[in-house]
PDB file of C-alpha atoms in Angstrom:
ATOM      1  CA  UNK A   1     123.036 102.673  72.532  1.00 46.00           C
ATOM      2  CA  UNK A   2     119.849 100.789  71.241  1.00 47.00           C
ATOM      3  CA  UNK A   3     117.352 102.383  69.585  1.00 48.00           C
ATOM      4  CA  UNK A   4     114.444 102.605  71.453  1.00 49.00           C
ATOM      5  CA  UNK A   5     111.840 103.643  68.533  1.00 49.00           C
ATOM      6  CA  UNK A   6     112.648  99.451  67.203  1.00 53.00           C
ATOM      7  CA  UNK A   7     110.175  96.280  67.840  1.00 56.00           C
ATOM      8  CA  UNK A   8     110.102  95.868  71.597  1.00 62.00           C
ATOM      9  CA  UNK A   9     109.870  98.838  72.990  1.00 68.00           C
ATOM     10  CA  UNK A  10     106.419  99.981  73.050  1.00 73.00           C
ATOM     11  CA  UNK A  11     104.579 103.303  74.703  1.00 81.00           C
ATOM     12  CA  UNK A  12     102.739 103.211  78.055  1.00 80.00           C
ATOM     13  CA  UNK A  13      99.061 102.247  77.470  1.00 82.00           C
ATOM     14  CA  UNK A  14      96.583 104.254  78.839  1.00 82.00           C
ATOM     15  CA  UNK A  15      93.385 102.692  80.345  1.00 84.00           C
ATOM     16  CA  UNK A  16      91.042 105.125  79.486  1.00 82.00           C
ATOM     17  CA  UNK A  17      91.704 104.227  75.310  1.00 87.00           C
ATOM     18  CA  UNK A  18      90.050 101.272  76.750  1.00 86.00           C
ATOM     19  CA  UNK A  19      87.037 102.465  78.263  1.00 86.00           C
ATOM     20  CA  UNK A  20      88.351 102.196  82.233  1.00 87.00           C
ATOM     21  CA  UNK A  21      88.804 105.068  84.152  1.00 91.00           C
ATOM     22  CA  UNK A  22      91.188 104.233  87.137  1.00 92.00           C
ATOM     23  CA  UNK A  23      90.352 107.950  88.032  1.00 91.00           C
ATOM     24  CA  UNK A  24      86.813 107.636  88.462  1.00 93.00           C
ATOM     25  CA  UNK A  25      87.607 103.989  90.715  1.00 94.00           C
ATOM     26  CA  UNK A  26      89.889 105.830  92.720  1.00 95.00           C
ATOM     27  CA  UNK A  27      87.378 108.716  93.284  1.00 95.00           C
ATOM     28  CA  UNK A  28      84.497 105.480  94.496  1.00 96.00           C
ATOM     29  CA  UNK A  29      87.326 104.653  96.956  1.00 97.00           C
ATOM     30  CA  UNK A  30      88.483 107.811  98.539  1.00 96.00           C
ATOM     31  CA  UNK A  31      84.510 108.036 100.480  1.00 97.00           C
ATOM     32  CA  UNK A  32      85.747 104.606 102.155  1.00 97.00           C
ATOM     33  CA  UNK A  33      89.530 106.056 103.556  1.00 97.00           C
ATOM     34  CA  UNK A  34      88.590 109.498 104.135  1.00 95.00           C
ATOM     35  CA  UNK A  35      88.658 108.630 108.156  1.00 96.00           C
ATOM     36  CA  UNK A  36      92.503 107.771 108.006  1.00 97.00           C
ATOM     37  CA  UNK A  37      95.670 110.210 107.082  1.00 96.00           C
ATOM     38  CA  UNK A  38      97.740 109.453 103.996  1.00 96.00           C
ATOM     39  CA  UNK A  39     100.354 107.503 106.330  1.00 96.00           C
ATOM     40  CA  UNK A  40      97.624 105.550 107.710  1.00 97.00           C
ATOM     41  CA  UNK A  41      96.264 104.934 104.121  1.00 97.00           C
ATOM     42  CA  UNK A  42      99.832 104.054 102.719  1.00 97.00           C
ATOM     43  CA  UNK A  43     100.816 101.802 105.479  1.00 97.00           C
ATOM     44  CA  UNK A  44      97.195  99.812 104.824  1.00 97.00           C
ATOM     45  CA  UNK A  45      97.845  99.714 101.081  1.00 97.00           C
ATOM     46  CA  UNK A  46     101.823  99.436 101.195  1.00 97.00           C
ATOM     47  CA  UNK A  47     102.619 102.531  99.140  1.00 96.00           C
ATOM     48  CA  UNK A  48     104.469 105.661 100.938  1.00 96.00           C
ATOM     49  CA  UNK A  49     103.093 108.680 102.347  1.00 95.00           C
ATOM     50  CA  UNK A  50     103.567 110.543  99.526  1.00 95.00           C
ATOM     51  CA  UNK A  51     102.175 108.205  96.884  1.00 95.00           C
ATOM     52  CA  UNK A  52      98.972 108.324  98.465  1.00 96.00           C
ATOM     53  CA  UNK A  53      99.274 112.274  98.655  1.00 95.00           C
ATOM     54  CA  UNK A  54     100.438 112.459  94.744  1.00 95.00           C
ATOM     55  CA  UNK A  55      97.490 109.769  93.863  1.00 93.00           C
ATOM     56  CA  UNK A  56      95.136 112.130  96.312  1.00 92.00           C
ATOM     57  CA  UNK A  57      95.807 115.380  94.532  1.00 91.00           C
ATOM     58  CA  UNK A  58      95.997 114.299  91.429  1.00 88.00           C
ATOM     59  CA  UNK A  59      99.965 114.959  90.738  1.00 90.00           C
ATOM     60  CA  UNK A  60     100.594 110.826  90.242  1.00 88.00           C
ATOM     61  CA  UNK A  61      98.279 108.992  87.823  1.00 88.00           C
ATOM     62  CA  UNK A  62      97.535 105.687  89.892  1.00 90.00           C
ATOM     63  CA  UNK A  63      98.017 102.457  88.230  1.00 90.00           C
ATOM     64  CA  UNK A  64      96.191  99.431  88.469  1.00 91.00           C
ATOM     65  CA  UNK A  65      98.172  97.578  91.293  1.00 93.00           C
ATOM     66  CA  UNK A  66      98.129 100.897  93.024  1.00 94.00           C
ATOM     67  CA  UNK A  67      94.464 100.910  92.869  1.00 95.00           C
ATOM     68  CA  UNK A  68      93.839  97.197  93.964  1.00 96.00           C
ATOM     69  CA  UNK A  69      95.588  98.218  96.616  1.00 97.00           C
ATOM     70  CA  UNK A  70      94.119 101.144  98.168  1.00 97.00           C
ATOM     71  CA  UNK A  71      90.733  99.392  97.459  1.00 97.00           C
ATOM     72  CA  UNK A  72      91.960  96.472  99.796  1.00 97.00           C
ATOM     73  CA  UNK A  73      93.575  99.516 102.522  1.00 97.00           C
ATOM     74  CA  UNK A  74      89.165 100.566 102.051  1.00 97.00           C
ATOM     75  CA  UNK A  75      88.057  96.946 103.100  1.00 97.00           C
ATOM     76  CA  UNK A  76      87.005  96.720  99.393  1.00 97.00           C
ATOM     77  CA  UNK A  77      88.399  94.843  96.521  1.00 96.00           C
ATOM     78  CA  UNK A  78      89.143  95.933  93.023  1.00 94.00           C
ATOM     79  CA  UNK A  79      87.608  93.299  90.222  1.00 92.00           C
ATOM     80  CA  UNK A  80      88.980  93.093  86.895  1.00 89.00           C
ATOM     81  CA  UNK A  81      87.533  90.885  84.209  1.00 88.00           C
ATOM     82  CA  UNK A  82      87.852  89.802  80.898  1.00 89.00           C
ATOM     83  CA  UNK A  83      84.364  90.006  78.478  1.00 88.00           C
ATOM     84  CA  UNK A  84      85.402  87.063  75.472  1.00 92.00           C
ATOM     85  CA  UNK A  85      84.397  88.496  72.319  1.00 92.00           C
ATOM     86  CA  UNK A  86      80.725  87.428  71.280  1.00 90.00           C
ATOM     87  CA  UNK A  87      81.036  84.683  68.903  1.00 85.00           C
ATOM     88  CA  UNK A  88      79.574  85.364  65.383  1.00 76.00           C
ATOM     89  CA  UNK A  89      77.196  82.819  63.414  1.00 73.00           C
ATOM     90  CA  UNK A  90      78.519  82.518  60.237  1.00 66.00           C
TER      91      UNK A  90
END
């Protein structure tokens, strides 16, 4: 059995160390779906039923790609983008 503590194997990253809050996107989205039931809303967005419960209620953290796609299930579209680091005079 391979030792999973070596090079390669690394923990799951969470966003928020980063500064994003998939939380707080997912709470901007909910306004736009609250019309439709969670099989509705999973159908739309391709995740089950009960994803979109879990991710509701808190019980599921939702990922990115779970994210892009209930904001495209909303009509909306999730933007991610990369800032370059400011370049420094020397």
């Amino acid at each position: 059995m391979a030792d999973k503590s070596k090079a390669g194997h690394s923990k799951r990253v969470d966003p928020a160390d980063f500064g994003v809050d998939l939380a707080d996107v997912l709470e901007q989205i909910k306004p736009h779906l609250e019309h439709l039931t969670n099989a509705q809303i999973g159908e739309r967005a391709g995740l089950s039923r009960m994803m979109v419960s879990q991710t509701w209620n808190g019980a599921k953290s939702v990922s990115l790609g779970a994210l892009a796609a209930l904001a495209a299930a909303s009509g909306g579209s999730l933007e991610v983008k990369f800032k370059p680091p400011r370049k420094t005079r020397k």
